[in-house]
PDB file of C-alpha atoms in Angstrom:
ATOM      1  CA  MET A1025      20.337  -8.169  21.152  1.00  0.00           C
ATOM      2  CA  PHE A1026      19.988  -7.257  17.495  1.00  0.00           C
ATOM      3  CA  GLU A1027      23.287  -8.720  16.344  1.00  0.00           C
ATOM      4  CA  LYS A1028      23.548  -9.892  12.758  1.00  0.00           C
ATOM      5  CA  PHE A1029      23.438 -13.664  12.643  1.00  0.00           C
ATOM      6  CA  ARG A1030      24.413 -15.511   9.513  1.00  0.00           C
ATOM      7  CA  ARG A1031      24.444 -19.231   8.930  1.00  0.00           C
ATOM      8  CA  LYS A1032      25.633 -21.147   5.945  1.00  0.00           C
ATOM      9  CA  ALA A1033      22.716 -22.609   4.032  1.00  0.00           C
ATOM     10  CA  VAL A1034      22.666 -26.398   4.044  1.00  0.00           C
ATOM     11  CA  ALA A1035      21.559 -28.526   1.112  1.00  0.00           C
ATOM     12  CA  PRO A1036      17.914 -29.686   1.316  1.00  0.00           C
ATOM     13  CA  ALA A1037      17.319 -32.921   3.185  1.00  0.00           C
ATOM     14  CA  MET A1038      15.287 -35.696   1.614  1.00  0.00           C
ATOM     15  CA  ILE A1039      12.158 -36.137   3.695  1.00  0.00           C
ATOM     16  CA  THR A1040       8.579 -37.253   3.233  1.00  0.00           C
ATOM     17  CA  ALA A1041       7.003 -34.255   1.579  1.00  0.00           C
ATOM     18  CA  PRO A1042       4.763 -32.149   3.824  1.00  0.00           C
ATOM     19  CA  SER A1043       1.677 -30.629   2.231  1.00  0.00           C
ATOM     20  CA  GLY A1044      -0.337 -27.467   2.302  1.00  0.00           C
ATOM     21  CA  PRO A1045      -4.139 -27.641   2.471  1.00  0.00           C
ATOM     22  CA  ALA A1046      -6.045 -28.807  -0.594  1.00  0.00           C
ATOM     23  CA  ASP A1047      -6.805 -26.154  -3.229  1.00  0.00           C
ATOM     24  CA  ALA A1048      -4.643 -23.562  -1.486  1.00  0.00           C
ATOM     25  CA  ARG A1049      -1.318 -21.843  -2.043  1.00  0.00           C
ATOM     26  CA  ALA A1050       0.893 -19.809   0.264  1.00  0.00           C
ATOM     27  CA  TYR A1051       3.663 -17.393  -0.570  1.00  0.00           C
ATOM     28  CA  ALA A1052       5.814 -16.437   2.416  1.00  0.00           C
ATOM     29  CA  ILE A1053       8.182 -13.479   2.140  1.00  0.00           C
ATOM     30  CA  GLY A1054      11.357 -13.276   4.205  1.00  0.00           C
ATOM     31  CA  ASP A1055      12.662 -10.311   6.213  1.00  0.00           C
ATOM     32  CA  VAL A1056      12.200  -7.153   4.107  1.00  0.00           C
ATOM     33  CA  HIS A1057      14.026  -4.697   6.406  1.00  0.00           C
ATOM     34  CA  GLY A1058      13.080  -1.544   4.561  1.00  0.00           C
ATOM     35  CA  ARG A1059      13.930  -2.771   1.039  1.00  0.00           C
ATOM     36  CA  LEU A1060      10.879  -1.320  -0.700  1.00  0.00           C
ATOM     37  CA  ASP A1061      12.458  -1.817  -4.122  1.00  0.00           C
ATOM     38  CA  LEU A1062      12.873  -5.560  -3.610  1.00  0.00           C
ATOM     39  CA  LEU A1063       9.440  -5.949  -2.044  1.00  0.00           C
ATOM     40  CA  ARG A1064       7.732  -4.285  -5.005  1.00  0.00           C
ATOM     41  CA  ASN A1065       9.608  -6.564  -7.392  1.00  0.00           C
ATOM     42  CA  LEU A1066       8.746  -9.684  -5.426  1.00  0.00           C
ATOM     43  CA  LEU A1067       5.052  -8.771  -5.140  1.00  0.00           C
ATOM     44  CA  GLU A1068       4.979  -8.259  -8.909  1.00  0.00           C
ATOM     45  CA  GLN A1069       6.476 -11.723  -9.378  1.00  0.00           C
ATOM     46  CA  ILE A1070       3.892 -13.226  -7.036  1.00  0.00           C
ATOM     47  CA  GLU A1071       1.058 -11.469  -8.869  1.00  0.00           C
ATOM     48  CA  ALA A1072       2.332 -12.754 -12.219  1.00  0.00           C
ATOM     49  CA  ASP A1073       2.683 -16.290 -10.867  1.00  0.00           C
ATOM     50  CA  SER A1074      -0.833 -16.133  -9.432  1.00  0.00           C
ATOM     51  CA  ARG A1075      -2.305 -14.984 -12.742  1.00  0.00           C
ATOM     52  CA  ALA A1076      -0.473 -17.702 -14.655  1.00  0.00           C
ATOM     53  CA  ASN A1077      -1.442 -20.428 -12.168  1.00  0.00           C
ATOM     54  CA  PRO A1078      -4.894 -19.715 -10.718  1.00  0.00           C
ATOM     55  CA  CYS A1079      -5.622 -21.239  -7.321  1.00  0.00           C
ATOM     56  CA  GLU A1080      -8.846 -21.295  -5.301  1.00  0.00           C
ATOM     57  CA  ARG A1081      -7.280 -19.882  -2.113  1.00  0.00           C
ATOM     58  CA  GLU A1082      -4.058 -17.918  -1.824  1.00  0.00           C
ATOM     59  CA  TYR A1083      -2.217 -16.451   1.144  1.00  0.00           C
ATOM     60  CA  ILE A1084       0.708 -14.033   1.280  1.00  0.00           C
ATOM     61  CA  VAL A1085       2.595 -14.305   4.563  1.00  0.00           C
ATOM     62  CA  PHE A1086       5.110 -11.695   5.711  1.00  0.00           C
ATOM     63  CA  VAL A1087       7.302 -13.335   8.346  1.00  0.00           C
ATOM     64  CA  GLY A1088       8.260 -10.120  10.136  1.00  0.00           C
ATOM     65  CA  ASP A1089      11.068  -7.569  10.264  1.00  0.00           C
ATOM     66  CA  LEU A1090       9.511  -5.377   7.610  1.00  0.00           C
ATOM     67  CA  ILE A1091      11.272  -2.386   9.152  1.00  0.00           C
ATOM     68  CA  ASP A1092      14.758  -1.211  10.248  1.00  0.00           C
ATOM     69  CA  ARG A1093      18.224  -1.562   8.718  1.00  0.00           C
ATOM     70  CA  GLY A1094      17.262  -0.852   5.086  1.00  0.00           C
ATOM     71  CA  PRO A1095      16.521   2.590   3.601  1.00  0.00           C
ATOM     72  CA  ASP A1096      12.724   2.773   3.404  1.00  0.00           C
ATOM     73  CA  SER A1097      10.807   1.308   6.333  1.00  0.00           C
ATOM     74  CA  ARG A1098       8.105   3.955   5.890  1.00  0.00           C
ATOM     75  CA  GLY A1099       7.710   3.102   2.222  1.00  0.00           C
ATOM     76  CA  VAL A1100       7.309  -0.597   3.030  1.00  0.00           C
ATOM     77  CA  ILE A1101       4.587   0.065   5.613  1.00  0.00           C
ATOM     78  CA  ASP A1102       2.849   2.579   3.322  1.00  0.00           C
ATOM     79  CA  LEU A1103       2.823   0.080   0.468  1.00  0.00           C
ATOM     80  CA  LEU A1104       1.412  -2.742   2.573  1.00  0.00           C
ATOM     81  CA  LEU A1105      -1.247  -0.533   4.138  1.00  0.00           C
ATOM     82  CA  ARG A1106      -2.376   0.536   0.657  1.00  0.00           C
ATOM     83  CA  SER A1107      -2.159  -2.960  -0.778  1.00  0.00           C
ATOM     84  CA  LYS A1108      -3.483  -5.205   1.987  1.00  0.00           C
ATOM     85  CA  LYS A1109      -7.114  -4.897   0.833  1.00  0.00           C
ATOM     86  CA  TYR A1110      -6.078  -6.165  -2.601  1.00  0.00           C
ATOM     87  CA  LEU A1111      -3.637  -8.883  -1.568  1.00  0.00           C
ATOM     88  CA  PRO A1112      -5.037 -12.414  -1.368  1.00  0.00           C
ATOM     89  CA  HIS A1113      -5.450 -13.243   2.346  1.00  0.00           C
ATOM     90  CA  PRO A1114      -2.423 -11.273   3.630  1.00  0.00           C
ATOM     91  CA  VAL A1115      -0.900 -12.447   6.925  1.00  0.00           C
ATOM     92  CA  PHE A1116       1.511 -10.166   8.796  1.00  0.00           C
ATOM     93  CA  LEU A1117       3.710 -11.673  11.516  1.00  0.00           C
ATOM     94  CA  MET A1118       5.513  -9.766  14.254  1.00  0.00           C
ATOM     95  CA  GLY A1119       9.289  -9.758  14.077  1.00  0.00           C
ATOM     96  CA  ASN A1120      11.720  -8.833  16.828  1.00  0.00           C
ATOM     97  CA  HIS A1121      12.366  -5.480  15.144  1.00  0.00           C
ATOM     98  CA  GLU A1122       8.681  -4.544  15.150  1.00  0.00           C
ATOM     99  CA  GLU A1123       8.390  -5.680  18.754  1.00  0.00           C
ATOM    100  CA  MET A1124      11.369  -3.608  19.870  1.00  0.00           C
ATOM    101  CA  MET A1125      10.304  -0.481  17.997  1.00  0.00           C
ATOM    102  CA  LEU A1126       6.825  -0.564  19.549  1.00  0.00           C
ATOM    103  CA  ARG A1127       8.206  -1.262  23.012  1.00  0.00           C
ATOM    104  CA  VAL A1128      10.836   1.472  23.122  1.00  0.00           C
ATOM    105  CA  LEU A1129       8.470   4.064  21.674  1.00  0.00           C
ATOM    106  CA  ASP A1130       5.722   3.165  24.151  1.00  0.00           C
ATOM    107  CA  LYS A1131       8.021   3.000  27.191  1.00  0.00           C
ATOM    108  CA  PRO A1132      11.352   4.657  26.373  1.00  0.00           C
ATOM    109  CA  ASP A1133      14.386   3.383  28.255  1.00  0.00           C
ATOM    110  CA  GLU A1134      18.025   2.683  27.416  1.00  0.00           C
ATOM    111  CA  LYS A1135      16.966  -0.086  25.024  1.00  0.00           C
ATOM    112  CA  PHE A1136      15.839   2.738  22.750  1.00  0.00           C
ATOM    113  CA  ARG A1137      19.495   3.280  21.880  1.00  0.00           C
ATOM    114  CA  ASP A1138      19.886  -0.460  21.147  1.00  0.00           C
ATOM    115  CA  TRP A1139      17.015  -0.170  18.694  1.00  0.00           C
ATOM    116  CA  LEU A1140      18.649   2.839  17.031  1.00  0.00           C
ATOM    117  CA  THR A1141      21.960   1.009  16.707  1.00  0.00           C
ATOM    118  CA  TYR A1142      20.435  -2.095  15.156  1.00  0.00           C
ATOM    119  CA  GLY A1143      18.386  -0.452  12.444  1.00  0.00           C
ATOM    120  CA  GLY A1144      16.300   2.170  14.192  1.00  0.00           C
ATOM    121  CA  TYR A1145      18.335   5.079  12.834  1.00  0.00           C
ATOM    122  CA  GLU A1146      17.499   4.011   9.279  1.00  0.00           C
ATOM    123  CA  CYS A1147      13.865   3.501  10.211  1.00  0.00           C
ATOM    124  CA  ALA A1148      13.576   6.913  11.872  1.00  0.00           C
ATOM    125  CA  GLN A1149      15.285   8.603   8.939  1.00  0.00           C
ATOM    126  CA  SER A1150      12.763   7.080   6.527  1.00  0.00           C
ATOM    127  CA  TYR A1151      10.056   8.881   8.534  1.00  0.00           C
ATOM    128  CA  GLY A1152      11.822  12.207   8.079  1.00  0.00           C
ATOM    129  CA  VAL A1153      13.591  12.384  11.447  1.00  0.00           C
ATOM    130  CA  GLU A1154      16.920  14.253  11.457  1.00  0.00           C
ATOM    131  CA  VAL A1155      18.729  11.337  13.041  1.00  0.00           C
ATOM    132  CA  GLY A1156      21.856  13.348  13.804  1.00  0.00           C
ATOM    133  CA  ARG A1157      19.830  15.053  16.546  1.00  0.00           C
ATOM    134  CA  LEU A1158      18.922  11.795  18.293  1.00  0.00           C
ATOM    135  CA  ALA A1159      22.387  11.003  19.649  1.00  0.00           C
ATOM    136  CA  ALA A1160      22.546  14.330  21.461  1.00  0.00           C
ATOM    137  CA  MET A1161      19.084  14.006  23.034  1.00  0.00           C
ATOM    138  CA  ASP A1162      18.069  12.137  26.148  1.00  0.00           C
ATOM    139  CA  VAL A1163      16.069   8.973  25.575  1.00  0.00           C
ATOM    140  CA  GLU A1164      12.690  10.440  26.473  1.00  0.00           C
ATOM    141  CA  HIS A1165      12.953  13.369  24.082  1.00  0.00           C
ATOM    142  CA  ALA A1166      14.533  11.310  21.296  1.00  0.00           C
ATOM    143  CA  ALA A1167      11.717   8.744  21.515  1.00  0.00           C
ATOM    144  CA  ALA A1168       9.144  11.542  21.491  1.00  0.00           C
ATOM    145  CA  LEU A1169      10.683  12.945  18.305  1.00  0.00           C
ATOM    146  CA  VAL A1170      10.485   9.563  16.563  1.00  0.00           C
ATOM    147  CA  ASN A1171       6.979   8.942  17.908  1.00  0.00           C
ATOM    148  CA  ALA A1172       5.755  12.226  16.470  1.00  0.00           C
ATOM    149  CA  ALA A1173       7.112  11.312  13.036  1.00  0.00           C
ATOM    150  CA  ILE A1174       5.461   7.882  12.747  1.00  0.00           C
ATOM    151  CA  PRO A1175       1.773   8.044  11.753  1.00  0.00           C
ATOM    152  CA  SER A1176      -0.609   6.467  14.252  1.00  0.00           C
ATOM    153  CA  GLU A1177      -2.006   4.352  11.412  1.00  0.00           C
ATOM    154  CA  HIS A1178       1.426   2.791  10.958  1.00  0.00           C
ATOM    155  CA  ARG A1179       1.792   2.087  14.668  1.00  0.00           C
ATOM    156  CA  ALA A1180      -1.669   0.495  14.853  1.00  0.00           C
ATOM    157  CA  PHE A1181      -0.995  -1.626  11.775  1.00  0.00           C
ATOM    158  CA  ILE A1182       2.287  -2.960  13.152  1.00  0.00           C
ATOM    159  CA  ALA A1183       0.731  -3.609  16.568  1.00  0.00           C
ATOM    160  CA  SER A1184      -1.932  -5.776  14.885  1.00  0.00           C
ATOM    161  CA  PHE A1185       0.596  -8.311  13.575  1.00  0.00           C
ATOM    162  CA  ALA A1186       0.111 -11.956  14.574  1.00  0.00           C
ATOM    163  CA  ASP A1187       2.745 -14.399  15.879  1.00  0.00           C
ATOM    164  CA  SER A1188       2.103 -17.538  13.812  1.00  0.00           C
ATOM    165  CA  PHE A1189       0.095 -18.889  10.915  1.00  0.00           C
ATOM    166  CA  ARG A1190      -0.663 -22.563  10.276  1.00  0.00           C
ATOM    167  CA  PHE A1191      -0.905 -23.811   6.688  1.00  0.00           C
ATOM    168  CA  GLY A1192      -1.457 -27.550   6.447  1.00  0.00           C
ATOM    169  CA  ASP A1193       1.759 -29.307   7.487  1.00  0.00           C
ATOM    170  CA  TYR A1194       3.570 -25.965   7.750  1.00  0.00           C
ATOM    171  CA  VAL A1195       3.604 -23.201  10.333  1.00  0.00           C
ATOM    172  CA  PHE A1196       4.998 -19.727   9.675  1.00  0.00           C
ATOM    173  CA  VAL A1197       6.678 -17.734  12.460  1.00  0.00           C
ATOM    174  CA  HIS A1198       9.326 -15.031  12.590  1.00  0.00           C
ATOM    175  CA  ALA A1199      12.249 -16.591  14.458  1.00  0.00           C
ATOM    176  CA  GLY A1200      11.306 -20.184  15.296  1.00  0.00           C
ATOM    177  CA  ILE A1201       9.739 -22.246  18.062  1.00  0.00           C
ATOM    178  CA  ARG A1202      10.879 -23.802  21.322  1.00  0.00           C
ATOM    179  CA  PRO A1203      11.375 -27.526  20.533  1.00  0.00           C
ATOM    180  CA  GLY A1204       9.031 -29.819  22.453  1.00  0.00           C
ATOM    181  CA  VAL A1205       6.529 -27.054  23.279  1.00  0.00           C
ATOM    182  CA  ALA A1206       3.066 -27.041  21.692  1.00  0.00           C
ATOM    183  CA  LEU A1207       2.423 -24.174  19.293  1.00  0.00           C
ATOM    184  CA  ASP A1208      -0.323 -22.674  21.439  1.00  0.00           C
ATOM    185  CA  ALA A1209       2.030 -22.734  24.457  1.00  0.00           C
ATOM    186  CA  GLN A1210       4.964 -20.994  22.756  1.00  0.00           C
ATOM    187  CA  SER A1211       6.149 -17.728  24.288  1.00  0.00           C
ATOM    188  CA  THR A1212       6.116 -14.638  22.113  1.00  0.00           C
ATOM    189  CA  ARG A1213       9.762 -14.166  23.114  1.00  0.00           C
ATOM    190  CA  ASP A1214      10.702 -17.440  21.424  1.00  0.00           C
ATOM    191  CA  LEU A1215       8.492 -16.916  18.375  1.00  0.00           C
ATOM    192  CA  ARG A1216      10.161 -13.547  17.739  1.00  0.00           C
ATOM    193  CA  TRP A1217      13.708 -13.996  19.057  1.00  0.00           C
ATOM    194  CA  ILE A1218      14.833 -17.639  19.406  1.00  0.00           C
ATOM    195  CA  ARG A1219      17.980 -18.772  17.592  1.00  0.00           C
ATOM    196  CA  GLU A1220      20.332 -21.631  18.486  1.00  0.00           C
ATOM    197  CA  ASP A1221      17.922 -23.696  20.597  1.00  0.00           C
ATOM    198  CA  PHE A1222      15.658 -23.857  17.547  1.00  0.00           C
ATOM    199  CA  LEU A1223      18.175 -23.744  14.709  1.00  0.00           C
ATOM    200  CA  ASP A1224      20.386 -26.492  16.120  1.00  0.00           C
ATOM    201  CA  SER A1225      17.535 -28.812  17.069  1.00  0.00           C
ATOM    202  CA  ASN A1226      16.794 -31.957  15.068  1.00  0.00           C
ATOM    203  CA  VAL A1227      13.485 -32.523  16.882  1.00  0.00           C
ATOM    204  CA  ALA A1228      10.738 -33.646  14.517  1.00  0.00           C
ATOM    205  CA  HIS A1229       8.138 -30.940  15.104  1.00  0.00           C
ATOM    206  CA  PRO A1230       4.474 -31.690  14.288  1.00  0.00           C
ATOM    207  CA  PHE A1231       4.913 -29.398  11.266  1.00  0.00           C
ATOM    208  CA  VAL A1232       7.652 -27.840   9.155  1.00  0.00           C
ATOM    209  CA  VAL A1233       8.509 -24.394  10.531  1.00  0.00           C
ATOM    210  CA  VAL A1234       9.034 -21.658   7.938  1.00  0.00           C
ATOM    211  CA  HIS A1235      10.901 -18.731   9.472  1.00  0.00           C
ATOM    212  CA  GLY A1236      13.061 -15.667   8.924  1.00  0.00           C
ATOM    213  CA  HIS A1237      15.261 -13.888  11.505  1.00  0.00           C
ATOM    214  CA  THR A1238      18.513 -15.731  10.754  1.00  0.00           C
ATOM    215  CA  ILE A1239      20.322 -14.814   7.547  1.00  0.00           C
ATOM    216  CA  THR A1240      21.570 -17.484   5.160  1.00  0.00           C
ATOM    217  CA  SER A1241      22.978 -17.094   1.673  1.00  0.00           C
ATOM    218  CA  ALA A1242      20.140 -19.173   0.198  1.00  0.00           C
ATOM    219  CA  PRO A1243      16.924 -20.752   1.517  1.00  0.00           C
ATOM    220  CA  ASP A1244      17.945 -23.046   4.362  1.00  0.00           C
ATOM    221  CA  GLU A1245      15.991 -26.313   4.119  1.00  0.00           C
ATOM    222  CA  GLN A1246      16.249 -28.717   7.015  1.00  0.00           C
ATOM    223  CA  PRO A1247      14.009 -31.717   7.801  1.00  0.00           C
ATOM    224  CA  ASN A1248      12.099 -29.747  10.443  1.00  0.00           C
ATOM    225  CA  ARG A1249      12.394 -26.110   9.287  1.00  0.00           C
ATOM    226  CA  ILE A1250      12.981 -23.785   6.337  1.00  0.00           C
ATOM    227  CA  GLY A1251      14.745 -20.432   6.740  1.00  0.00           C
ATOM    228  CA  ILE A1252      13.913 -17.773   4.145  1.00  0.00           C
ATOM    229  CA  ASP A1253      15.839 -14.718   5.383  1.00  0.00           C
ATOM    230  CA  THR A1254      18.468 -14.062   2.720  1.00  0.00           C
ATOM    231  CA  GLY A1255      19.561 -10.727   4.207  1.00  0.00           C
ATOM    232  CA  ALA A1256      17.777  -8.384   1.801  1.00  0.00           C
ATOM    233  CA  TYR A1257      19.034  -5.152   3.389  1.00  0.00           C
ATOM    234  CA  ALA A1258      22.685  -6.197   2.912  1.00  0.00           C
ATOM    235  CA  SER A1259      22.677  -8.829   0.164  1.00  0.00           C
ATOM    236  CA  GLY A1260      20.119  -7.253  -2.160  1.00  0.00           C
ATOM    237  CA  VAL A1261      18.244 -10.578  -2.301  1.00  0.00           C
ATOM    238  CA  LEU A1262      14.686 -10.925  -0.983  1.00  0.00           C
ATOM    239  CA  THR A1263      13.242 -14.449  -0.992  1.00  0.00           C
ATOM    240  CA  ALA A1264       9.738 -15.899  -0.955  1.00  0.00           C
ATOM    241  CA  ILE A1265       8.788 -19.553  -0.633  1.00  0.00           C
ATOM    242  CA  ARG A1266       5.806 -20.805  -2.638  1.00  0.00           C
ATOM    243  CA  ILE A1267       3.952 -23.792  -1.175  1.00  0.00           C
ATOM    244  CA  GLU A1268       1.151 -25.628  -2.959  1.00  0.00           C
ATOM    245  CA  GLY A1269       0.200 -29.198  -2.130  1.00  0.00           C
ATOM    246  CA  THR A1270       3.390 -31.213  -1.707  1.00  0.00           C
ATOM    247  CA  THR A1271       5.443 -28.919  -3.939  1.00  0.00           C
ATOM    248  CA  ARG A1272       7.464 -25.887  -2.933  1.00  0.00           C
ATOM    249  CA  ASN A1273       9.802 -23.566  -4.772  1.00  0.00           C
ATOM    250  CA  TYR A1274      11.220 -20.075  -4.423  1.00  0.00           C
ATOM    251  CA  LEU A1275      10.874 -16.644  -5.955  1.00  0.00           C
ATOM    252  CA  GLN A1276      13.583 -14.013  -5.501  1.00  0.00           C
ATOM    253  CA  ALA A1277      13.990 -10.307  -6.122  1.00  0.00           C
ATOM    254  CA  GLN A1278      17.552  -9.128  -6.340  1.00  0.00           C
ATOM    255  CA  VAL A1279      19.742  -6.246  -7.438  1.00  0.00           C
TER     256      VAL A1279
END
């Protein structure tokens, strides 16, 4: 369910350049997974770039999976809650890890242990939970312990995340889209979880899909999609794509 999935990045394809809207810029940040240190660094780089290159309208898009796996999920959510009023048009997208955390805490079942295994232990620990206790507890009581540790403000913030964001000839989602299905008809399951049916497709979508969810060693540019999950929690590299007009480039924080 939450298995690590890595693909080798492929060299960019030469295509007719898509474009963002006029007089607008978007920065999209890949899967953070609790790496507060890298997120702070990347936001500082974005702020410096914005100051050096003023633009009429700016957006910062977080493509999901802010939590789990890495050491400081709580710190990431705290930072974004404090900062969102100051960030230029922030957009927060729901990843499969946010979806699963909300689901298993709302309605605990055996999938709660799947969540723990695939990053939930680290998330719970960042909220001060003694995670060694969780394995010995039944699901209902373990979920109640984690629930009590996570502030309601954090839960409400995560639950408010959107599933997609359109930016000119680009659309941002967490995992991808179902090829051949209109954006407004996509299932949330596909937007948050899809892999091979999207990744292996050469269908010319009506837009270039910018996504996270699948780790590559470098930004993965294909004619119909761009993957920006560089595995921050394991690789120490967090990537953002910068799109303005027909140009795009990348910013990275790394240790």
